Coordinates of C-alpha atoms in Angstrom, one line a residue:
M278 CA 134.0 -25.3 -76.0
A279 CA 133.9 -26.1 -72.3
R280 CA 131.0 -23.7 -71.8
T281 CA 129.0 -25.4 -74.6
D282 CA 129.6 -28.8 -73.2
R283 CA 128.5 -27.8 -69.7
C284 CA 125.3 -26.3 -71.2
K285 CA 124.5 -29.5 -73.1
K286 CA 124.9 -31.6 -69.9
L287 CA 122.7 -29.3 -67.9
C288 CA 120.0 -29.3 -70.6
T289 CA 120.0 -33.1 -71.0
C290 CA 120.8 -34.2 -67.4
K291 CA 118.9 -31.5 -65.6
E292 CA 121.6 -31.3 -63.0
K293 CA 125.3 -31.8 -63.3
P294 CA 126.9 -34.0 -60.6
L295 CA 128.2 -32.0 -57.6
D296 CA 131.9 -31.4 -57.1
P297 CA 133.1 -34.0 -54.6
E298 CA 135.7 -31.5 -53.2
K299 CA 132.9 -28.9 -52.8
P300 CA 129.8 -30.6 -51.4
G301 CA 127.8 -27.4 -51.6
G302 CA 128.6 -26.8 -55.3
V303 CA 125.8 -26.3 -57.7
E304 CA 126.4 -25.9 -61.4
R305 CA 125.5 -22.6 -62.9
I306 CA 122.9 -22.5 -65.7
D307 CA 124.3 -20.1 -68.3
V308 CA 122.5 -17.8 -70.7
D309 CA 122.1 -20.2 -73.6
C310 CA 121.2 -23.2 -71.5
R311 CA 117.6 -24.4 -71.2
P312 CA 116.6 -26.1 -67.8
S313 CA 114.1 -28.9 -67.6
L314 CA 110.5 -27.8 -68.1
L315 CA 109.4 -28.0 -64.5
L316 CA 112.5 -26.3 -63.2
N317 CA 112.2 -23.6 -65.9
I318 CA 108.6 -22.9 -64.9
A319 CA 109.5 -22.7 -61.2
L320 CA 112.4 -20.3 -61.9
A321 CA 110.2 -18.1 -64.1
L322 CA 107.6 -18.0 -61.3
Q323 CA 110.3 -17.0 -58.9
H324 CA 111.2 -14.0 -61.1
V325 CA 107.5 -13.0 -61.3
L326 CA 107.3 -13.0 -57.5
V327 CA 110.3 -10.9 -57.1
L328 CA 108.9 -8.4 -59.7
S329 CA 105.7 -8.3 -57.6
S330 CA 107.6 -6.9 -54.7
L331 CA 108.6 -3.9 -56.8
C332 CA 105.1 -3.6 -58.2
A333 CA 103.6 -3.6 -54.7
L334 CA 105.8 -0.8 -53.6
V335 CA 105.7 1.4 -56.7
V336 CA 102.1 1.1 -57.8
S337 CA 100.5 1.0 -54.4
A338 CA 102.4 4.2 -53.5
L339 CA 100.9 6.1 -56.5
I340 CA 97.5 4.6 -57.1
Q341 CA 94.6 4.6 -54.6
D342 CA 91.7 4.3 -57.0
V343 CA 89.2 1.5 -57.3
D344 CA 91.0 0.6 -60.5
K345 CA 94.3 -0.2 -58.8
E346 CA 94.0 -3.9 -59.8
R347 CA 93.6 -2.8 -63.4
I348 CA 96.7 -0.6 -63.2
V349 CA 98.7 -3.4 -61.6
A350 CA 97.7 -5.7 -64.5
Y351 CA 98.7 -3.0 -67.0
V352 CA 102.2 -2.8 -65.4
L353 CA 102.6 -6.5 -65.4
F354 CA 101.4 -6.8 -69.0
Y355 CA 103.8 -4.2 -70.4
S356 CA 106.6 -5.5 -68.2
G357 CA 106.1 -8.9 -70.0
I358 CA 106.3 -7.2 -73.4
A359 CA 109.4 -5.3 -72.5
T360 CA 111.1 -8.3 -71.0
L361 CA 110.5 -10.4 -74.2
L362 CA 111.8 -7.6 -76.4
Q363 CA 114.9 -7.0 -74.1
S364 CA 115.9 -10.7 -74.1
W365 CA 115.3 -11.1 -77.8
I366 CA 116.7 -8.0 -79.5
G367 CA 117.9 -5.8 -76.6
S368 CA 120.9 -6.4 -74.4
R369 CA 120.1 -10.2 -74.7
L370 CA 120.8 -10.6 -71.0
P371 CA 118.3 -12.5 -68.8
L372 CA 116.8 -9.4 -67.2
I373 CA 113.2 -8.6 -66.2
Q374 CA 111.9 -5.2 -67.0
A375 CA 110.0 -3.5 -64.1
P376 CA 109.3 -0.1 -62.6
S377 CA 111.8 1.1 -60.0
L378 CA 112.8 4.0 -57.7
D379 CA 114.2 5.8 -60.8
F380 CA 110.6 6.5 -61.7
L381 CA 108.9 6.4 -58.3
I382 CA 110.8 9.3 -56.8
P383 CA 110.1 11.7 -59.7
A384 CA 106.5 10.6 -59.7
L385 CA 106.1 11.4 -56.0
V386 CA 107.7 14.8 -56.6
L387 CA 105.4 15.4 -59.5
L388 CA 102.3 14.6 -57.5
S389 CA 103.6 16.6 -54.5
A390 CA 103.9 19.7 -56.8
Q391 CA 100.2 19.8 -57.4
S392 CA 98.2 22.8 -56.3
G393 CA 97.8 23.1 -52.6
T394 CA 100.7 20.9 -51.6
P395 CA 103.8 22.3 -49.7
L396 CA 106.0 22.3 -52.8
A397 CA 103.5 24.2 -54.9
C398 CA 102.4 26.7 -52.1
R399 CA 106.0 27.6 -51.2
G400 CA 104.6 28.5 -47.7
Q401 CA 102.1 31.0 -49.0
C402 CA 98.9 28.9 -48.9
I403 CA 96.2 30.1 -46.4
E404 CA 96.3 28.0 -43.2
G405 CA 93.5 25.5 -43.2
E406 CA 93.0 25.6 -46.9
E407 CA 92.2 22.2 -48.3
P408 CA 94.7 20.9 -50.9
V409 CA 93.4 20.9 -54.4
A410 CA 93.5 17.5 -56.0
P411 CA 95.1 17.3 -59.4
A412 CA 92.6 17.2 -62.3
H413 CA 94.4 14.4 -64.2
P414 CA 97.0 12.8 -61.9
L415 CA 97.1 9.5 -63.9
R416 CA 97.4 11.3 -67.2
E417 CA 100.3 13.4 -65.9
L418 CA 102.0 10.2 -64.6
R419 CA 101.6 8.7 -68.1
G420 CA 103.0 11.9 -69.6
M421 CA 106.0 11.5 -67.3
T422 CA 106.3 7.9 -68.4
L423 CA 106.2 8.9 -72.1
V424 CA 109.0 11.5 -71.6
T425 CA 111.0 9.0 -69.6
G426 CA 110.9 6.5 -72.5
I427 CA 111.9 9.1 -75.0
V428 CA 114.9 10.1 -72.9
Q429 CA 116.0 6.5 -72.5
F430 CA 115.6 5.8 -76.2
A431 CA 117.6 9.0 -77.1
V432 CA 120.5 8.1 -74.8
G433 CA 120.7 4.6 -76.2
L434 CA 120.2 5.6 -79.9
T435 CA 122.9 8.2 -79.8
G436 CA 125.4 5.7 -78.2
L437 CA 126.0 7.8 -75.1
S438 CA 125.2 4.9 -72.8
G439 CA 127.8 2.5 -74.4
F440 CA 130.3 5.4 -74.7
A441 CA 130.1 6.2 -71.0
L442 CA 130.1 2.6 -69.9
G443 CA 133.3 1.9 -71.9
R444 CA 135.0 4.6 -69.8
C445 CA 133.8 3.4 -66.4
G446 CA 136.5 1.6 -64.5
P447 CA 136.2 -0.3 -61.2
L448 CA 136.1 2.9 -59.2
V449 CA 133.0 4.1 -61.1
L450 CA 131.2 0.8 -61.2
A451 CA 131.8 -0.1 -57.6
P452 CA 130.1 3.0 -56.0
V453 CA 127.3 2.9 -58.6
L454 CA 126.4 -0.7 -57.8
C455 CA 126.8 -0.2 -54.0
I456 CA 124.5 2.9 -54.0
L457 CA 122.1 1.0 -56.4
G458 CA 121.7 -1.6 -53.6
F459 CA 121.6 0.9 -50.8
S460 CA 119.1 3.1 -52.5
I461 CA 116.1 1.0 -51.5
Y462 CA 117.0 0.2 -47.9
R463 CA 114.6 2.8 -46.5
E464 CA 111.7 1.5 -48.5
A465 CA 112.6 -2.2 -47.8
A466 CA 112.6 -1.4 -44.1
L467 CA 109.3 0.4 -44.4
L468 CA 107.6 -2.6 -46.0
S469 CA 109.2 -5.0 -43.5
S470 CA 108.0 -2.9 -40.6
D471 CA 104.4 -4.0 -41.4
H472 CA 105.3 -7.1 -39.5
W473 CA 108.9 -7.8 -38.5
G474 CA 108.1 -11.3 -37.5
M475 CA 106.9 -12.3 -41.0
A476 CA 109.9 -10.4 -42.6
A477 CA 112.3 -12.2 -40.3
L478 CA 110.8 -15.5 -41.1
A479 CA 111.1 -14.9 -44.9
V480 CA 114.7 -13.8 -44.5
I481 CA 115.7 -16.7 -42.3
L482 CA 114.1 -19.2 -44.7
L483 CA 115.8 -17.6 -47.7
V484 CA 119.2 -17.7 -46.0
I485 CA 118.8 -21.3 -44.9
L486 CA 117.6 -22.5 -48.3
S487 CA 120.3 -20.6 -50.3
Q488 CA 123.3 -20.9 -48.1
Y489 CA 123.1 -23.6 -45.4
L490 CA 120.9 -26.5 -46.4
H491 CA 123.0 -27.7 -49.3
S492 CA 126.1 -27.8 -47.1
F493 CA 124.7 -30.6 -45.0
L494 CA 122.7 -32.7 -47.5
R495 CA 124.0 -33.4 -51.0
L496 CA 120.8 -34.6 -52.6
T497 CA 119.5 -33.2 -55.8
V498 CA 116.3 -31.9 -54.2
F499 CA 118.4 -29.6 -51.9
S500 CA 120.3 -28.2 -54.8
V501 CA 116.9 -27.4 -56.4
S502 CA 115.8 -25.8 -53.2
R503 CA 118.8 -23.5 -53.4
R504 CA 117.9 -22.5 -56.9
L505 CA 114.3 -21.8 -55.8
S506 CA 115.2 -20.3 -52.4
V507 CA 113.2 -17.1 -53.1
L508 CA 110.2 -18.9 -54.3
L509 CA 110.0 -21.4 -51.5
S510 CA 110.7 -18.8 -48.7
V511 CA 107.9 -16.5 -50.1
M512 CA 105.4 -19.3 -50.4
V513 CA 106.0 -20.7 -46.9
S514 CA 106.0 -17.3 -45.3
W515 CA 102.9 -16.3 -47.3
A516 CA 101.0 -19.5 -46.1
V517 CA 102.0 -18.9 -42.5
C518 CA 100.9 -15.2 -42.6
A519 CA 97.6 -16.1 -44.3
A520 CA 96.8 -18.6 -41.5
L521 CA 97.7 -16.1 -38.8
V522 CA 95.6 -13.4 -40.4
R523 CA 92.7 -15.8 -40.7
W524 CA 92.9 -16.7 -37.0
G525 CA 93.2 -13.0 -36.0
H526 CA 96.7 -13.2 -34.6
V527 CA 98.2 -10.8 -37.2
H528 CA 96.9 -7.5 -38.5
L529 CA 98.5 -6.0 -41.6
T530 CA 98.3 -2.5 -43.1
S531 CA 98.5 -1.1 -46.6
V532 CA 101.6 0.5 -48.2
T533 CA 99.7 3.8 -48.5
Q534 CA 99.0 3.9 -44.8
M535 CA 102.7 3.4 -44.0
L536 CA 103.8 5.9 -46.7
S537 CA 101.5 8.5 -45.4
T538 CA 103.7 8.7 -42.3
V539 CA 106.7 9.7 -44.3
R540 CA 107.3 13.4 -44.8
N541 CA 108.1 13.2 -48.5
A542 CA 104.8 11.4 -49.1
T543 CA 102.4 13.6 -47.1
F544 CA 100.3 14.0 -50.2
I545 CA 99.3 10.3 -50.1
Q546 CA 96.1 9.9 -48.0
S547 CA 94.1 6.7 -47.7
S548 CA 90.9 7.3 -45.7
N549 CA 89.3 4.2 -46.9
S550 CA 92.1 1.8 -47.2
P551 CA 91.1 -1.9 -47.6
H552 CA 91.0 -4.1 -44.5
S553 CA 94.2 -5.9 -43.8
S554 CA 92.7 -9.3 -44.9
D555 CA 92.3 -7.9 -48.4
F556 CA 96.1 -8.0 -48.8
V557 CA 96.1 -11.8 -48.1
F558 CA 92.8 -12.9 -49.5
P559 CA 91.9 -11.4 -52.9
N560 CA 88.5 -9.7 -53.6
D561 CA 86.2 -11.9 -55.7
S562 CA 84.6 -8.8 -57.3
V563 CA 87.7 -8.1 -59.4
P564 CA 87.2 -9.6 -62.9
W565 CA 89.1 -12.6 -64.0
L566 CA 89.6 -11.4 -67.6
G567 CA 90.4 -7.8 -68.7
F568 CA 92.6 -7.3 -71.7
P569 CA 94.7 -4.1 -71.4
L570 CA 93.2 -1.8 -74.0
P571 CA 94.7 1.6 -75.1
A572 CA 93.8 4.4 -72.8
S573 CA 90.9 6.6 -73.9
A574 CA 92.8 9.8 -73.2
L575 CA 96.3 10.7 -74.3
P576 CA 99.1 11.3 -71.7
L577 CA 99.2 14.8 -70.4
L578 CA 102.5 16.5 -71.2
S579 CA 102.6 19.4 -68.8
G580 CA 105.7 21.2 -67.8
K581 CA 105.9 19.2 -64.5
S582 CA 105.4 15.9 -66.1
I583 CA 108.1 16.6 -68.7
A584 CA 110.5 17.7 -66.0
A585 CA 109.8 14.6 -63.9
G586 CA 110.2 12.4 -67.0
V587 CA 113.5 13.9 -67.9
A588 CA 114.8 13.2 -64.4
G589 CA 113.5 9.6 -64.4
G590 CA 115.0 9.0 -67.8
L591 CA 118.4 10.3 -66.9
S592 CA 118.5 8.2 -63.7
A593 CA 117.3 5.1 -65.5
S594 CA 120.0 5.7 -68.2
I595 CA 122.6 5.3 -65.4
S596 CA 121.0 2.4 -63.5
S597 CA 120.2 0.1 -66.4
P598 CA 123.8 -0.1 -67.8
A599 CA 124.9 -0.8 -64.2
V600 CA 122.4 -3.7 -64.0
Y601 CA 123.7 -5.0 -67.3
V602 CA 127.3 -5.1 -65.9
M603 CA 126.1 -6.6 -62.6
A604 CA 124.1 -9.4 -64.4
A605 CA 127.1 -10.2 -66.7
R606 CA 129.4 -10.4 -63.6
L607 CA 127.1 -12.7 -61.8
L608 CA 126.9 -14.9 -64.9
K609 CA 130.7 -14.8 -65.4
A610 CA 130.0 -13.6 -68.9
P611 CA 131.9 -11.0 -71.0
V612 CA 131.2 -7.4 -70.1
P613 CA 128.4 -6.1 -72.3
P614 CA 129.8 -4.3 -75.3
A615 CA 128.7 -0.8 -76.3
H616 CA 126.2 -1.9 -79.0
A617 CA 124.4 -4.3 -76.6
C618 CA 124.2 -1.6 -73.9
N619 CA 122.8 0.9 -76.4
R620 CA 120.3 -1.6 -77.8
G621 CA 119.2 -2.5 -74.3
L622 CA 118.6 1.1 -73.3
C623 CA 116.7 1.7 -76.6
L624 CA 114.4 -1.2 -75.7
D625 CA 114.0 0.2 -72.2
G626 CA 112.8 3.4 -73.7
M627 CA 110.5 1.7 -76.2
G628 CA 108.9 -0.3 -73.3
S629 CA 108.3 2.9 -71.3
V630 CA 106.8 4.7 -74.3
I631 CA 104.4 1.8 -75.0
A632 CA 103.5 1.6 -71.3
G633 CA 102.8 5.4 -71.1
L634 CA 100.7 5.4 -74.3
M635 CA 98.7 2.4 -73.3
G636 CA 97.8 3.4 -69.8
A637 CA 100.6 2.4 -67.3
P638 CA 101.6 5.1 -64.8
L639 CA 105.3 4.4 -64.7
G640 CA 108.2 3.5 -67.0
L641 CA 110.2 0.4 -67.2
C642 CA 113.9 -0.4 -66.8
S643 CA 116.0 -3.5 -65.9
S644 CA 115.1 -4.8 -62.5
V645 CA 117.9 -4.8 -59.9
S646 CA 116.3 -7.4 -57.7
N647 CA 115.6 -9.8 -60.5
A648 CA 119.2 -9.5 -61.7
C649 CA 120.4 -10.4 -58.2
V650 CA 118.2 -13.5 -58.2
I651 CA 120.7 -14.8 -60.8
G652 CA 123.4 -14.8 -58.1
L653 CA 121.2 -16.6 -55.6
S654 CA 119.9 -19.3 -57.9
Q655 CA 122.9 -19.5 -60.2
S656 CA 120.4 -19.8 -63.0
G657 CA 120.7 -17.2 -65.7
S658 CA 119.0 -18.9 -68.6
R659 CA 117.5 -16.6 -71.2
S660 CA 114.6 -19.1 -71.7
T661 CA 113.6 -18.7 -68.1
V662 CA 113.3 -14.9 -68.4
Q663 CA 111.3 -15.3 -71.7
L664 CA 109.0 -17.7 -69.9
A665 CA 108.6 -15.2 -67.1
G666 CA 107.7 -12.6 -69.7
V667 CA 104.9 -14.9 -71.0
L668 CA 103.7 -15.4 -67.4
L669 CA 103.6 -11.6 -67.0
L670 CA 101.5 -11.3 -70.1
I671 CA 99.0 -13.9 -68.7
L672 CA 98.8 -12.1 -65.4
G673 CA 98.3 -8.8 -67.3
V674 CA 95.1 -10.0 -68.9
S675 CA 93.6 -11.1 -65.6
P676 CA 93.2 -8.5 -62.9
Q677 CA 92.1 -11.2 -60.5
L678 CA 95.4 -13.1 -60.9
A679 CA 97.3 -9.8 -60.7
Q680 CA 95.6 -8.9 -57.5
M681 CA 96.3 -12.4 -56.1
L682 CA 100.0 -12.0 -56.9
C683 CA 100.2 -8.6 -55.3
S684 CA 98.3 -9.8 -52.2
V685 CA 101.6 -11.1 -50.8
P686 CA 102.0 -9.4 -47.4
L687 CA 104.2 -6.3 -47.5
A688 CA 106.5 -7.6 -44.9
I689 CA 107.4 -10.5 -47.2
H690 CA 108.0 -8.0 -50.1
G691 CA 110.3 -6.1 -47.8
A692 CA 112.3 -9.2 -47.0
V693 CA 112.7 -10.1 -50.6
L694 CA 113.9 -6.6 -51.5
S695 CA 116.3 -6.6 -48.5
V696 CA 118.0 -9.8 -49.5
T697 CA 118.1 -9.3 -53.3
Y698 CA 119.4 -5.7 -53.2
A699 CA 122.0 -6.7 -50.7
L700 CA 123.6 -8.7 -53.5
A701 CA 123.9 -5.6 -55.6
V702 CA 125.9 -4.0 -52.8
A703 CA 128.1 -7.1 -52.6
T704 CA 128.7 -7.2 -56.3
G705 CA 129.8 -3.6 -56.2
I706 CA 132.2 -4.2 -53.4
T707 CA 134.0 -6.9 -55.4
Y708 CA 135.2 -4.2 -57.9
F709 CA 137.3 -2.5 -55.2
Q710 CA 139.8 -5.4 -55.2
H711 CA 141.0 -4.4 -58.7
A712 CA 142.0 -0.9 -57.7
D713 CA 144.6 0.4 -55.2
V714 CA 142.4 0.8 -52.2
D715 CA 145.3 2.1 -50.1
S716 CA 145.7 5.1 -52.4
G717 CA 144.8 8.5 -50.9
R718 CA 143.1 9.5 -54.1
N719 CA 140.9 6.4 -54.2
I720 CA 140.0 6.6 -50.5
F721 CA 138.8 10.2 -50.9
N722 CA 136.9 9.5 -54.2
I723 CA 135.1 6.4 -52.9
G724 CA 134.2 7.9 -49.5
F725 CA 133.1 11.2 -50.8
T726 CA 131.1 9.7 -53.6
M727 CA 129.2 7.2 -51.6
F728 CA 128.6 9.4 -48.5
M729 CA 127.3 12.4 -50.5
S730 CA 125.1 10.1 -52.7
L731 CA 123.3 9.0 -49.6
A732 CA 123.4 12.1 -47.5
L733 CA 122.4 14.8 -50.0
P734 CA 119.3 13.1 -51.5
H735 CA 118.1 12.4 -47.9
W736 CA 118.6 16.1 -47.0
F737 CA 116.8 17.3 -50.1
R738 CA 113.9 14.9 -49.3
L739 CA 113.6 16.4 -45.8
H740 CA 113.8 20.0 -47.1
Y741 CA 111.6 19.9 -50.2
S742 CA 110.9 23.6 -50.0
F743 CA 114.6 24.5 -50.3
I744 CA 114.5 24.7 -54.1
Q745 CA 112.3 27.7 -55.1
T746 CA 113.2 29.0 -58.5
G747 CA 109.8 30.5 -59.3
V748 CA 109.1 28.0 -62.1
V749 CA 107.3 24.8 -60.9
S750 CA 108.6 22.6 -63.7
V751 CA 112.2 23.6 -62.9
D752 CA 111.6 22.9 -59.2
V753 CA 110.2 19.5 -60.1
L754 CA 113.3 18.7 -62.3
L755 CA 115.8 19.8 -59.7
Q756 CA 114.0 18.2 -56.8
S757 CA 113.7 14.9 -58.7
L758 CA 117.4 14.8 -59.7
L759 CA 118.7 15.8 -56.3
T760 CA 116.7 13.1 -54.5
L761 CA 117.8 10.3 -56.8
P762 CA 120.8 8.6 -55.2
V763 CA 121.7 6.7 -58.4
F764 CA 121.9 9.9 -60.4
F765 CA 124.1 11.5 -57.7
V766 CA 126.5 8.6 -57.5
G767 CA 126.8 8.2 -61.3
V768 CA 127.7 11.8 -61.9
L769 CA 130.0 12.2 -58.9
A770 CA 131.9 8.9 -59.5
F771 CA 132.4 9.6 -63.2
L772 CA 133.6 13.2 -62.7
L773 CA 136.0 12.4 -59.9
E774 CA 137.4 9.4 -61.7
H775 CA 138.2 11.5 -64.8
T776 CA 139.3 14.7 -63.2
V777 CA 141.4 13.7 -60.2
S778 CA 144.8 12.6 -61.4
G779 CA 145.9 9.0 -60.8
T780 CA 147.9 6.3 -62.5
L781 CA 146.2 3.5 -64.5
S782 CA 147.1 0.8 -62.1
E783 CA 145.9 3.0 -59.2
R784 CA 142.5 3.3 -60.9
G785 CA 142.3 -0.4 -61.7
L786 CA 143.1 0.0 -65.4
A787 CA 145.8 -1.2 -67.8
R788 CA 146.9 -0.4 -71.3
H789 CA 147.0 -3.4 -73.7
D790 CA 150.3 -3.7 -75.5
G791 CA 148.8 -4.7 -78.8
T792 CA 145.8 -2.4 -79.2
K793 CA 146.8 0.4 -76.8
K794 CA 143.3 0.3 -75.5
I795 CA 142.7 1.0 -71.8
L796 CA 141.2 -2.0 -70.2
S797 CA 139.7 -2.7 -66.8
L798 CA 141.7 -5.0 -64.5
A799 CA 138.3 -6.5 -63.5
D800 CA 138.4 -8.3 -66.8
Q801 CA 141.1 -10.9 -67.3
Q802 CA 142.8 -11.1 -70.7
Q803 CA 142.4 -14.4 -72.4
G804 CA 142.7 -13.9 -76.2
F805 CA 141.2 -12.2 -79.3
S806 CA 138.4 -13.4 -81.5
P807 CA 136.4 -11.9 -84.3
S808 CA 133.2 -12.4 -82.4
P809 CA 133.9 -12.9 -78.7
D810 CA 130.6 -11.4 -77.6
A811 CA 128.3 -13.6 -79.7
M812 CA 125.8 -14.0 -76.8
Y813 CA 125.0 -10.3 -77.1
N814 CA 124.3 -10.4 -80.8
P815 CA 120.6 -10.1 -81.7
P816 CA 118.9 -12.8 -83.9
R817 CA 120.0 -12.9 -87.5
P818 CA 116.8 -11.2 -88.9
V819 CA 117.3 -8.3 -86.6
M820 CA 121.0 -8.1 -87.6
K821 CA 120.0 -8.0 -91.3
V822 CA 117.6 -5.1 -90.6
L823 CA 120.3 -3.2 -88.7
E824 CA 122.7 -3.7 -91.6
L825 CA 120.4 -1.9 -94.1
T826 CA 122.2 1.1 -95.6
G827 CA 119.9 3.8 -94.2
L828 CA 119.8 2.3 -90.7
R829 CA 123.5 1.6 -90.7
T830 CA 124.6 5.1 -91.5
V831 CA 121.8 7.2 -90.0
L832 CA 119.8 5.4 -87.4
F833 CA 120.7 2.7 -84.9
C834 CA 124.4 2.9 -85.9
A835 CA 125.3 2.7 -82.2
C836 CA 123.1 -0.4 -81.8
R837 CA 124.7 -2.4 -84.5
S838 CA 127.1 -5.3 -83.8
P839 CA 130.6 -4.7 -85.3
T840 CA 131.2 -7.2 -88.2
V841 CA 134.9 -7.8 -87.5
E842 CA 136.3 -6.1 -84.5
E843 CA 139.3 -7.1 -82.4
V844 CA 137.8 -7.3 -79.0
L845 CA 139.2 -8.9 -75.9
V846 CA 137.5 -12.0 -74.5
T847 CA 137.1 -11.4 -70.8
V848 CA 136.6 -13.8 -67.9
P849 CA 135.5 -11.9 -64.8
E850 CA 137.3 -13.2 -61.8
M851 CA 134.5 -12.8 -59.3
S852 CA 133.9 -15.9 -57.4
S853 CA 130.4 -17.3 -57.7
L854 CA 128.0 -16.8 -54.9
L855 CA 127.6 -20.5 -55.1
P856 CA 130.8 -22.4 -55.4
D857 CA 131.5 -24.4 -58.6
K858 CA 134.5 -25.7 -60.6
D859 CA 134.9 -22.5 -62.6
A860 CA 135.6 -20.5 -59.4
R861 CA 139.0 -22.1 -59.3
V862 CA 140.1 -20.7 -62.6
G863 CA 143.3 -18.6 -62.1
S864 CA 142.7 -15.1 -61.0
G865 CA 145.8 -13.7 -62.7

């Protein structure tokens, strides 16, 4: 009841009065709350800008055609569709769907396996021989995207995702979330290296707006600036950078020029990269209106694209449930139940399949950086994410607007990714408090899992010719899996947790006296209710469809909400990144 009352006050009063004992306190906007119209639009635009950072990294690394603006618009358009579906009938969490490293790394391996590249030649190409460009690179990427979506959908439909998540304790979730945050540090540093001054300016502004400014001034405008810290820091840094570029004091490069210096991306060449000013001031020749139409040619399902798609789908099936857990923890909401996790992954797969069939080169999964924005802004309204999905649809039908969005300098993108992904690492660290960190078993499991998940993928990236089975598709599959840190950490943490002996309390678990179920100590017991996870239930029309006899017994049985099930209501004890009254609730 207290949760509902707080939502009503936020919706009607726009801002709840600050706690006098905590001058820096800002009330959290929960999932079912609806902020005021202007604040909601600003928060949605903030999510769109964070998504553009991922889009700038992923799409620019793969596409160097004259149609890159059109491809960017495609990605934004189908991200909007997937976001709306995910928030409506998927996991129901306020998450943005976007391409990620789970798809970028297999795509790079797929392109590097083309004829004439080191991985395909295996050291037997004639010296001086020109690499042979792939005949249909975009079609193969779309084929990989289609297979990725099928794998995601299959994992969610069979219930494997929810089943595995229900058996992941703190010592599994903590390493996965930490590596999920660390997995992009190299790419974030690469983008920031375009101009460290601009990156430092964006980071400093973001830290001041989100952590310092509210502590000195208790006016409402400063609490709003904390909610919009990412938006304001990006806009100010972008304006400063645009002015310096116009006056000739700053010279920027493209992401393809920087990636061409990396050994694992030697296949990317950009002999006619745009001038640096094109990344700040959009090109007027790009059309304002261009509705994403179905691609004229079907995706190319070669052995290599299928192998890369399987690798990307398996990695996304690990990272997406981890993002669900992280978002719920930042929202102080109950841990997502199995049916919500399965539905969410099914919707991830459907979004990837639609994107691949319609012309996008990469699949979609829940965005880590957008989930971390919830912690920075303390605003996790579902309506905000749905409005962001609508904005993505509008950007998707206008290549000019899409290019304008992605013209944010790469250094600022790197700063945004650095700060947001850092919150994923911090959220993972909070899970260690629930286990016995002095246990020798846990010390070994944590250290071995996290070190190997960073070291081995880096080694395999540097020695891409190490895997030579004689079958290119098998090489692509193994090379993709072995260079994905999230896949490594998920498999290692789960295996060690369930094979190395240890007591329940040592592992951060406890057996409930009434139900005899093994529960995570990260979730505090509060009571039982027939429907404690109502926020994860889909709308009533969707529930009625899932209740049909055929679907209930054959299809989507893992995605259906239980009618009456004794489930524990949980209150995560993680302290909010922004202090509020709920943070003082007892931790025992």
